[in-house]
Amino acid sequence: MRAVFKREIQSFFYTPAAYVFMGVFLAISGVFFIQGNLLARSGDLTQLIAVMGYLWMLLSPVLTMRLMAGERHQKTDQLLFSSPVSLGGIVGGKFLAASAVLLSTVGCTFLYGVIVAFWGKLYVAEVMVSYLGLILLGLSFLALDLFVSCFAKTQMTAVMMGFGANLLLWLSDLAASAAGEGLLKNILHFISLYQRFEPFTQGLLSFSNVLFNLIFVALMLFLSVRVLDARRWSEA
Amino acid sequence: MVIFEGISKRYGVHKALDEVSFTLEKGQVLGLLGQNGAGKSTAMNIMTGCLAPTKGRVLMGGQDVLLSPRAAKRMIGYLPEAAPLYDEMTVQAYLRFACELKEVEKKHIPAHVEMVADKTGLEDVLQRKIGNLSKGYRQRVGVAQALCGTPDVIILDEPTAGLDPRQASELRQLIQSLRGEHTVIFSSHILSEVQSVCDRVLILHHGKVLCDSALEELKNRENKLRAVIACGEGTLMPALRSLEKISHVEVIRGGEPGTTQVLLTVREDGAERELFTLLSALQAPLLRLQAQERSLEEIFLKTTDEIS
């Protein structure tokens, strides 16, 4: 797993993937920070973090597209599959590498907090809880898109499928709002990542929401391993 | 060292491999032959754990590839049909990665990379990006990757495909140098290549084993003799056709006047003695007798044609 993690990290920075991901994320969040905090003279970072949460939906497939689909397309997956590394190690290494890029990106946005703390008042606990929610949401999207990438044969297909999956999840969130009261609303609310994210952005730390995100990530990684294993039995 | 036991692989209704079995001793070089779609790459992918068989099992040094994948895969170095290379990496970084994957101890990695690069002639390109290398060098990097971790079994799927004659020859020499130290399984479309590198041949056809035999044994099977005899065709031919140990007699036209040139297909050992006795009885001097070794290409075409 360590070897896979190390190679993926290097590869992210050898190719434009990490730069595009970080660049677009920081550029858009920067614009919102200038407009919503600096120009509006507001020290409330939670709204900015809520916006950042929506960026994961758009940018996560950029990181995950090459993780599985790229290997499959270039046939480099045969090197991994014929090496003494478990499928769990391969999936885990790749997920951790993408997570490291995501965490580095989030780390860069701490600068906004420093600026606010320097010229205004920063509600540290509230911001930290919001950041925790942001990171958990990002990891959930990465795990989902990594799972989706296991089905794709090319990076382009993987990115389109990733966007599709993320959009469906977001639409389920909208559908929950429109569903009225009842079982359907409860189910849609339960599976909605954004519904789980919202309390974090209000500074509310809920153990069940943290647990939900962690289970979601574990489930997606487990399913990714199962898909790769199943492919060995069926692929021509 | 390698036991391939009753392996079948189905893709829906299509049977890519059908009850394929063979065993391979340590140090042997096995050539896998077959037309496109015969099942060579499928067999190799199953050996390395990249694919799972529908039926049967593969043992590497006694370890089941499906049940004990890590232990079995530690013994394998694999170069698939398309070399699994990351274009954005340098050769050195890639080989280091391969060593890490193959669980080479961290402190030994630099020396190991150097050794593998030296063996495959990559010393001069270690710092170059793989994406910028020529086809020949890329293939060498693929072979070097398969050698990382000094595996007992090296599996090479058409390693010389797309190389120029010089590069192919260098690669063949490299494979020959692995003989003894490693068990090598090697597939190729170029039959002369298999003939020069392998000491055992397995011919696959539509997923079935048509022939599994030592190369020498295969070449000697249905051996042919070319003979020039100072005797007229009319007297000689009926006599030759009566020989028990000769299965077929063919006249070759264009010989010297007063002589008959024939190609004799040997049915079993001792055909030469039977021929000498006959010619002595006929008082027909044997001017030349030459063993005609069959090329692997002839054997391959004949074996696959018989089935088709």
PDB file of C-alpha atoms in Angstrom, chain A residues 2-4 6-8 10-11 14-15 66 71 74-86 94 229 231-236, chain B residues 9 11 45 48-53 66 70 73-74 76 78 80 82-89 93-94 97 100-103 106 145:
ATOM      1  CA  ARG A   2       2.866   2.378   0.812  1.00  0.00           C
ATOM      2  CA  ALA A   3       4.447   1.910  -2.608  1.00  0.00           C
ATOM      3  CA  VAL A   4       1.123   2.578  -4.349  1.00  0.00           C
ATOM      4  CA  LYS A   6       3.953   7.059  -2.876  1.00  0.00           C
ATOM      5  CA  ARG A   7       3.676   6.531  -6.617  1.00  0.00           C
ATOM      6  CA  GLU A   8       0.217   8.067  -6.780  1.00  0.00           C
ATOM      7  CA  GLN A  10       4.285  11.601  -7.224  1.00  0.00           C
ATOM      8  CA  SER A  11       2.067  10.990 -10.220  1.00  0.00           C
ATOM      9  CA  TYR A  14       3.917  14.881 -12.394  1.00  0.00           C
ATOM     10  CA  THR A  15       0.602  15.312 -14.232  1.00  0.00           C
ATOM     11  CA  ARG A  66      -7.021   8.319 -13.401  1.00  0.00           C
ATOM     12  CA  GLU A  71      -4.435   2.327 -14.985  1.00  0.00           C
ATOM     13  CA  GLN A  74      -2.820   2.147 -19.998  1.00  0.00           C
ATOM     14  CA  LYS A  75      -2.872  -1.511 -18.872  1.00  0.00           C
ATOM     15  CA  THR A  76      -0.540  -0.649 -16.006  1.00  0.00           C
ATOM     16  CA  ASP A  77      -3.023  -2.310 -13.651  1.00  0.00           C
ATOM     17  CA  GLN A  78      -1.467  -5.643 -14.672  1.00  0.00           C
ATOM     18  CA  LEU A  79       1.722  -4.618 -12.871  1.00  0.00           C
ATOM     19  CA  LEU A  80      -0.251  -3.988  -9.692  1.00  0.00           C
ATOM     20  CA  PHE A  81      -2.413  -7.099  -9.964  1.00  0.00           C
ATOM     21  CA  SER A  82       0.583  -9.387 -10.573  1.00  0.00           C
ATOM     22  CA  SER A  83       2.532  -7.920  -7.622  1.00  0.00           C
ATOM     23  CA  PRO A  84       2.330  -9.123  -4.022  1.00  0.00           C
ATOM     24  CA  VAL A  85      -0.016  -6.293  -3.046  1.00  0.00           C
ATOM     25  CA  SER A  86      -3.599  -6.996  -2.000  1.00  0.00           C
ATOM     26  CA  LYS A  94      -4.769   5.254  -4.183  1.00  0.00           C
ATOM     27  CA  ASP A 229     -11.958  -8.682  -7.751  1.00  0.00           C
ATOM     28  CA  ARG A 231     -13.363  -8.062 -12.900  1.00  0.00           C
ATOM     29  CA  ARG A 232     -10.704 -10.779 -12.603  1.00  0.00           C
ATOM     30  CA  TRP A 233     -13.450 -13.377 -12.969  1.00  0.00           C
ATOM     31  CA  SER A 234     -15.281 -11.814 -15.857  1.00  0.00           C
ATOM     32  CA  GLU A 235     -12.904  -9.693 -17.915  1.00  0.00           C
ATOM     33  CA  ALA A 236     -11.749 -10.765 -21.357  1.00  0.00           C
TER      34      ALA A 236
ATOM     35  CA  LYS B   9     -11.584 -20.028 -18.535  1.00  0.00           C
ATOM     36  CA  TYR B  11     -16.205 -15.737 -21.135  1.00  0.00           C
ATOM     37  CA  ASN B  45      -2.861 -13.602 -16.960  1.00  0.00           C
ATOM     38  CA  THR B  48       0.002 -14.176 -12.589  1.00  0.00           C
ATOM     39  CA  GLY B  49      -3.321 -13.755 -10.792  1.00  0.00           C
ATOM     40  CA  CYS B  50      -4.506 -10.923 -13.057  1.00  0.00           C
ATOM     41  CA  LEU B  51      -7.398 -13.170 -14.098  1.00  0.00           C
ATOM     42  CA  ALA B  52      -9.144 -15.890 -12.158  1.00  0.00           C
ATOM     43  CA  PRO B  53      -9.786 -19.249 -13.831  1.00  0.00           C
ATOM     44  CA  LEU B  66      -5.777 -17.530  -5.817  1.00  0.00           C
ATOM     45  CA  ARG B  70       0.889 -12.680  -1.918  1.00  0.00           C
ATOM     46  CA  LYS B  73       3.080 -13.438  -6.542  1.00  0.00           C
ATOM     47  CA  ARG B  74       6.373 -12.881  -4.717  1.00  0.00           C
ATOM     48  CA  ILE B  76       6.470 -13.951 -10.236  1.00  0.00           C
ATOM     49  CA  TYR B  78       5.476 -10.518 -15.381  1.00  0.00           C
ATOM     50  CA  PRO B  80       2.335  -8.458 -20.173  1.00  0.00           C
ATOM     51  CA  ALA B  82       1.623  -4.222 -23.424  1.00  0.00           C
ATOM     52  CA  ALA B  83       4.466  -3.256 -21.082  1.00  0.00           C
ATOM     53  CA  PRO B  84       2.878  -1.707 -17.948  1.00  0.00           C
ATOM     54  CA  LEU B  85       4.813   1.568 -17.973  1.00  0.00           C
ATOM     55  CA  TYR B  86       4.032   4.949 -16.471  1.00  0.00           C
ATOM     56  CA  ASP B  87       5.142   7.454 -19.102  1.00  0.00           C
ATOM     57  CA  GLU B  88       5.491  10.319 -16.636  1.00  0.00           C
ATOM     58  CA  MET B  89       8.059   8.500 -14.471  1.00  0.00           C
ATOM     59  CA  ALA B  93      11.757   5.976 -10.289  1.00  0.00           C
ATOM     60  CA  TYR B  94       9.750   3.292 -12.080  1.00  0.00           C
ATOM     61  CA  PHE B  97       8.519   1.528  -7.562  1.00  0.00           C
ATOM     62  CA  GLU B 100       8.902  -1.593  -3.607  1.00  0.00           C
ATOM     63  CA  LEU B 101       5.926  -3.468  -5.039  1.00  0.00           C
ATOM     64  CA  LYS B 102       7.968  -6.678  -5.089  1.00  0.00           C
ATOM     65  CA  GLU B 103       8.921  -6.096  -1.453  1.00  0.00           C
ATOM     66  CA  LYS B 106      14.411  -0.568   1.232  1.00  0.00           C
ATOM     67  CA  GLN B 145      10.488  -4.488 -14.100  1.00  0.00           C
TER      68      GLN B 145
END
